[in-house]
Each structure stands twice: as structure tokens, then as C-alpha cells.
């Protein structure tokens, strides 16, 4: 199913109220950089899409017009189906709550972005984690030279795409 922009959760909630429709909305929870520091956000694993199983002929109209739904994915007169194994694999990956948290621990050599403070927006490479102090030592390019700096873990986010970590 296609959902309206940033309305996957609304579409899923309304479709779950229909007794003849089974819904899967895999989501991820991760830290995102903002000017005020990092915040935890939850987003759809597949932005703009969710999965629904229903009897096509009997329920297409009611499903198509549910709040938050933009349409049912189709290609001309072909309505694709997804194998049960793929749906079960996704369901297993995200768990019962349909939310998978992307871990926030950092490894040496990992590229990160600093959020907030004097170094906001700069990319750095993690040298080592200092878990007892909730800090990481990063190496960043600043004023034309590489500098090692200790930064609060809460002010550091991964540069890599969070969705690729799950997939």
C-alpha cells in the first residue's frame, strides 16, 4: 500500500480496525542530529509504504479509501503480492511492536556527525568509546588539521543511513 506523506502510522491504525485486513508497518527508531543535540525518532522502514493483506475483490474499495492511504500499489491491471516468507522475515526483524531500534553504540573507525555545540554538523571518525563517561573520542578535521576531541555520546550520530543497518 502507498500511504500519504508521513501518514503511514495513520493508515496502519485505520486499516487495523477493519476485521478482514492484516497490516504490517515495519518502523525503525534511531537518533537524529538537530541543532539542540540528538533526538530519538521513529520512522517507517519503507517511507510512504506499508503492507496489508486482504481479499482484493471484496475489500479494495474500503481499503483504498481508508484515512492515510494514498492507494494500493498496482502496475496497470496487475496487483502485486509479496510472498509470506518475506513478510514473516520482516515481522521477525522488527518484532511484535513492529519497531526495530538501531543501536547507538559506536565502533572505532565509524564515521559520525556531531550534533549541536561548537562543532555542529562536522563529520568525524570515532577513535574509541569511553562508556564509563558516556563520551567518545573522535578525530575531526578542524582549521586545516586533524584534532582529537572528546564528545558526549548524546551529541554524536551515525552518518550511515539507518535503514541500511536493518536491511
PDB file of N, CA and C in Angstrom, residues 78-127:
ATOM      1  N   UNK A  78      -2.194  -5.257 -13.038  1.00  0.00           N
ATOM      2  CA  UNK A  78      -1.528  -6.281 -12.217  1.00  0.00           C
ATOM      3  C   UNK A  78      -1.369  -5.766 -10.791  1.00  0.00           C
ATOM      4  N   UNK A  79      -1.871  -6.546  -9.822  1.00  0.00           N
ATOM      5  CA  UNK A  79      -1.795  -6.206  -8.401  1.00  0.00           C
ATOM      6  C   UNK A  79      -0.765  -7.131  -7.765  1.00  0.00           C
ATOM      7  N   UNK A  80       0.425  -6.616  -7.418  1.00  0.00           N
ATOM      8  CA  UNK A  80       1.489  -7.490  -6.924  1.00  0.00           C
ATOM      9  C   UNK A  80       1.178  -8.060  -5.539  1.00  0.00           C
ATOM     10  N   UNK A  81       1.733  -9.231  -5.296  1.00  0.00           N
ATOM     11  CA  UNK A  81       1.648  -9.849  -3.968  1.00  0.00           C
ATOM     12  C   UNK A  81       3.074 -10.103  -3.490  1.00  0.00           C
ATOM     13  N   UNK A  82       3.227 -10.145  -2.208  1.00  0.00           N
ATOM     14  CA  UNK A  82       4.536 -10.385  -1.607  1.00  0.00           C
ATOM     15  C   UNK A  82       4.476 -11.743  -0.922  1.00  0.00           C
ATOM     16  N   UNK A  83       5.464 -12.591  -1.164  1.00  0.00           N
ATOM     17  CA  UNK A  83       5.453 -13.930  -0.562  1.00  0.00           C
ATOM     18  C   UNK A  83       5.385 -13.877   0.975  1.00  0.00           C
ATOM     19  N   UNK A  84       4.695 -14.844   1.555  1.00  0.00           N
ATOM     20  CA  UNK A  84       4.552 -14.925   3.012  1.00  0.00           C
ATOM     21  C   UNK A  84       5.901 -14.967   3.725  1.00  0.00           C
ATOM     22  N   UNK A  85       6.908 -15.617   3.111  1.00  0.00           N
ATOM     23  CA  UNK A  85       8.229 -15.728   3.724  1.00  0.00           C
ATOM     24  C   UNK A  85       8.875 -14.352   3.905  1.00  0.00           C
ATOM     25  N   UNK A  86       8.677 -13.466   2.943  1.00  0.00           N
ATOM     26  CA  UNK A  86       9.253 -12.119   3.023  1.00  0.00           C
ATOM     27  C   UNK A  86       8.589 -11.337   4.148  1.00  0.00           C
ATOM     28  N   UNK A  87       7.266 -11.423   4.239  1.00  0.00           N
ATOM     29  CA  UNK A  87       6.537 -10.721   5.301  1.00  0.00           C
ATOM     30  C   UNK A  87       6.942 -11.267   6.667  1.00  0.00           C
ATOM     31  N   UNK A  88       7.053 -12.577   6.803  1.00  0.00           N
ATOM     32  CA  UNK A  88       7.457 -13.169   8.077  1.00  0.00           C
ATOM     33  C   UNK A  88       8.881 -12.773   8.448  1.00  0.00           C
ATOM     34  N   UNK A  89       9.754 -12.688   7.454  1.00  0.00           N
ATOM     35  CA  UNK A  89      11.130 -12.259   7.703  1.00  0.00           C
ATOM     36  C   UNK A  89      11.152 -10.818   8.226  1.00  0.00           C
ATOM     37  N   UNK A  90      10.367  -9.948   7.618  1.00  0.00           N
ATOM     38  CA  UNK A  90      10.255  -8.566   8.095  1.00  0.00           C
ATOM     39  C   UNK A  90       9.667  -8.519   9.499  1.00  0.00           C
ATOM     40  N   UNK A  91       8.614  -9.299   9.720  1.00  0.00           N
ATOM     41  CA  UNK A  91       7.953  -9.329  11.028  1.00  0.00           C
ATOM     42  C   UNK A  91       8.933  -9.808  12.109  1.00  0.00           C
ATOM     43  N   UNK A  92       9.760 -10.784  11.784  1.00  0.00           N
ATOM     44  CA  UNK A  92      10.761 -11.284  12.720  1.00  0.00           C
ATOM     45  C   UNK A  92      11.826 -10.221  12.989  1.00  0.00           C
ATOM     46  N   UNK A  93      12.241  -9.505  11.953  1.00  0.00           N
ATOM     47  CA  UNK A  93      13.286  -8.488  12.099  1.00  0.00           C
ATOM     48  C   UNK A  93      12.842  -7.327  12.979  1.00  0.00           C
ATOM     49  N   UNK A  94      11.566  -6.927  12.893  1.00  0.00           N
ATOM     50  CA  UNK A  94      11.104  -5.766  13.660  1.00  0.00           C
ATOM     51  C   UNK A  94      10.414  -6.149  14.960  1.00  0.00           C
ATOM     52  N   UNK A  95      10.034  -7.402  15.134  1.00  0.00           N
ATOM     53  CA  UNK A  95       9.427  -7.860  16.385  1.00  0.00           C
ATOM     54  C   UNK A  95       7.937  -7.564  16.465  1.00  0.00           C
ATOM     55  N   UNK A  96       7.359  -7.922  17.601  1.00  0.00           N
ATOM     56  CA  UNK A  96       5.916  -7.769  17.826  1.00  0.00           C
ATOM     57  C   UNK A  96       5.452  -6.320  17.756  1.00  0.00           C
ATOM     58  N   UNK A  97       6.264  -5.410  18.248  1.00  0.00           N
ATOM     59  CA  UNK A  97       5.887  -3.985  18.270  1.00  0.00           C
ATOM     60  C   UNK A  97       6.082  -3.329  16.910  1.00  0.00           C
ATOM     61  N   UNK A  98       6.662  -4.043  15.958  1.00  0.00           N
ATOM     62  CA  UNK A  98       6.944  -3.556  14.607  1.00  0.00           C
ATOM     63  C   UNK A  98       7.917  -2.385  14.599  1.00  0.00           C
ATOM     64  N   UNK A  99       8.754  -2.288  15.640  1.00  0.00           N
ATOM     65  CA  UNK A  99       9.754  -1.221  15.709  1.00  0.00           C
ATOM     66  C   UNK A  99      11.104  -1.847  16.004  1.00  0.00           C
ATOM     67  N   UNK A 100      12.089  -1.515  15.216  1.00  0.00           N
ATOM     68  CA  UNK A 100      13.456  -2.005  15.432  1.00  0.00           C
ATOM     69  C   UNK A 100      14.319  -0.816  15.805  1.00  0.00           C
ATOM     70  N   UNK A 101      14.957  -0.895  16.953  1.00  0.00           N
ATOM     71  CA  UNK A 101      15.821   0.200  17.393  1.00  0.00           C
ATOM     72  C   UNK A 101      17.217  -0.019  16.841  1.00  0.00           C
ATOM     73  N   UNK A 102      17.743   1.009  16.191  1.00  0.00           N
ATOM     74  CA  UNK A 102      19.101   0.960  15.667  1.00  0.00           C
ATOM     75  C   UNK A 102      20.033   1.289  16.831  1.00  0.00           C
ATOM     76  N   UNK A 103      20.962   0.395  17.165  1.00  0.00           N
ATOM     77  CA  UNK A 103      21.809   0.615  18.339  1.00  0.00           C
ATOM     78  C   UNK A 103      22.614   1.910  18.228  1.00  0.00           C
ATOM     79  N   UNK A 104      22.864   2.512  19.385  1.00  0.00           N
ATOM     80  CA  UNK A 104      23.568   3.797  19.390  1.00  0.00           C
ATOM     81  C   UNK A 104      25.028   3.670  19.822  1.00  0.00           C
ATOM     82  N   UNK A 105      25.535   2.446  20.007  1.00  0.00           N
ATOM     83  CA  UNK A 105      26.943   2.283  20.364  1.00  0.00           C
ATOM     84  C   UNK A 105      27.792   2.568  19.127  1.00  0.00           C
ATOM     85  N   UNK A 106      28.981   3.073  19.372  1.00  0.00           N
ATOM     86  CA  UNK A 106      29.865   3.428  18.271  1.00  0.00           C
ATOM     87  C   UNK A 106      31.125   2.583  18.312  1.00  0.00           C
ATOM     88  N   UNK A 107      31.655   2.284  17.113  1.00  0.00           N
ATOM     89  CA  UNK A 107      32.853   1.465  16.990  1.00  0.00           C
ATOM     90  C   UNK A 107      33.991   2.319  16.445  1.00  0.00           C
ATOM     91  N   UNK A 108      35.221   2.010  16.827  1.00  0.00           N
ATOM     92  CA  UNK A 108      36.360   2.735  16.260  1.00  0.00           C
ATOM     93  C   UNK A 108      36.365   2.621  14.734  1.00  0.00           C
ATOM     94  N   UNK A 109      36.642   3.735  14.071  1.00  0.00           N
ATOM     95  CA  UNK A 109      36.676   3.775  12.611  1.00  0.00           C
ATOM     96  C   UNK A 109      35.359   4.189  11.986  1.00  0.00           C
ATOM     97  N   UNK A 110      34.304   4.249  12.772  1.00  0.00           N
ATOM     98  CA  UNK A 110      32.983   4.605  12.263  1.00  0.00           C
ATOM     99  C   UNK A 110      32.894   6.115  12.019  1.00  0.00           C
ATOM    100  N   UNK A 111      32.268   6.519  10.912  1.00  0.00           N
ATOM    101  CA  UNK A 111      32.083   7.933  10.607  1.00  0.00           C
ATOM    102  C   UNK A 111      30.811   8.430  11.274  1.00  0.00           C
ATOM    103  N   UNK A 112      30.925   9.559  11.981  1.00  0.00           N
ATOM    104  CA  UNK A 112      29.800  10.138  12.717  1.00  0.00           C
ATOM    105  C   UNK A 112      29.689  11.629  12.402  1.00  0.00           C
ATOM    106  N   UNK A 113      28.542  12.197  12.759  1.00  0.00           N
ATOM    107  CA  UNK A 113      28.320  13.639  12.625  1.00  0.00           C
ATOM    108  C   UNK A 113      28.028  14.198  14.010  1.00  0.00           C
ATOM    109  N   UNK A 114      28.611  15.341  14.316  1.00  0.00           N
ATOM    110  CA  UNK A 114      28.409  15.975  15.618  1.00  0.00           C
ATOM    111  C   UNK A 114      27.163  16.851  15.537  1.00  0.00           C
ATOM    112  N   UNK A 115      26.309  16.732  16.560  1.00  0.00           N
ATOM    113  CA  UNK A 115      25.045  17.462  16.599  1.00  0.00           C
ATOM    114  C   UNK A 115      25.068  18.463  17.742  1.00  0.00           C
ATOM    115  N   UNK A 116      24.881  19.711  17.427  1.00  0.00           N
ATOM    116  CA  UNK A 116      24.823  20.752  18.443  1.00  0.00           C
ATOM    117  C   UNK A 116      26.203  21.180  18.898  1.00  0.00           C
ATOM    118  N   UNK A 117      26.262  22.283  19.594  1.00  0.00           N
ATOM    119  CA  UNK A 117      27.523  22.780  20.121  1.00  0.00           C
ATOM    120  C   UNK A 117      28.386  23.444  19.063  1.00  0.00           C
ATOM    121  N   UNK A 118      29.623  23.718  19.424  1.00  0.00           N
ATOM    122  CA  UNK A 118      30.545  24.444  18.550  1.00  0.00           C
ATOM    123  C   UNK A 118      30.909  23.669  17.280  1.00  0.00           C
ATOM    124  N   UNK A 119      30.870  22.338  17.342  1.00  0.00           N
ATOM    125  CA  UNK A 119      31.259  21.518  16.197  1.00  0.00           C
ATOM    126  C   UNK A 119      30.062  20.981  15.414  1.00  0.00           C
ATOM    127  N   UNK A 120      28.872  21.568  15.591  1.00  0.00           N
ATOM    128  CA  UNK A 120      27.646  21.076  14.954  1.00  0.00           C
ATOM    129  C   UNK A 120      27.841  20.897  13.451  1.00  0.00           C
ATOM    130  N   UNK A 121      27.452  19.725  12.970  1.00  0.00           N
ATOM    131  CA  UNK A 121      27.487  19.437  11.537  1.00  0.00           C
ATOM    132  C   UNK A 121      28.786  18.869  11.023  1.00  0.00           C
ATOM    133  N   UNK A 122      29.838  18.915  11.817  1.00  0.00           N
ATOM    134  CA  UNK A 122      31.123  18.387  11.355  1.00  0.00           C
ATOM    135  C   UNK A 122      31.120  16.864  11.408  1.00  0.00           C
ATOM    136  N   UNK A 123      31.759  16.265  10.412  1.00  0.00           N
ATOM    137  CA  UNK A 123      31.923  14.814  10.409  1.00  0.00           C
ATOM    138  C   UNK A 123      33.241  14.470  11.072  1.00  0.00           C
ATOM    139  N   UNK A 124      33.250  13.323  11.740  1.00  0.00           N
ATOM    140  CA  UNK A 124      34.447  12.879  12.454  1.00  0.00           C
ATOM    141  C   UNK A 124      34.519  11.364  12.395  1.00  0.00           C
ATOM    142  N   UNK A 125      35.659  10.837  12.786  1.00  0.00           N
ATOM    143  CA  UNK A 125      35.861   9.387  12.840  1.00  0.00           C
ATOM    144  C   UNK A 125      36.069   9.009  14.302  1.00  0.00           C
ATOM    145  N   UNK A 126      35.334   8.001  14.756  1.00  0.00           N
ATOM    146  CA  UNK A 126      35.447   7.555  16.144  1.00  0.00           C
ATOM    147  C   UNK A 126      36.797   6.882  16.341  1.00  0.00           C
ATOM    148  N   UNK A 127      37.535   7.323  17.364  1.00  0.00           N
ATOM    149  CA  UNK A 127      38.792   6.680  17.717  1.00  0.00           C
ATOM    150  C   UNK A 127      38.561   5.614  18.767  1.00  0.00           C
TER     151      UNK A 127
END
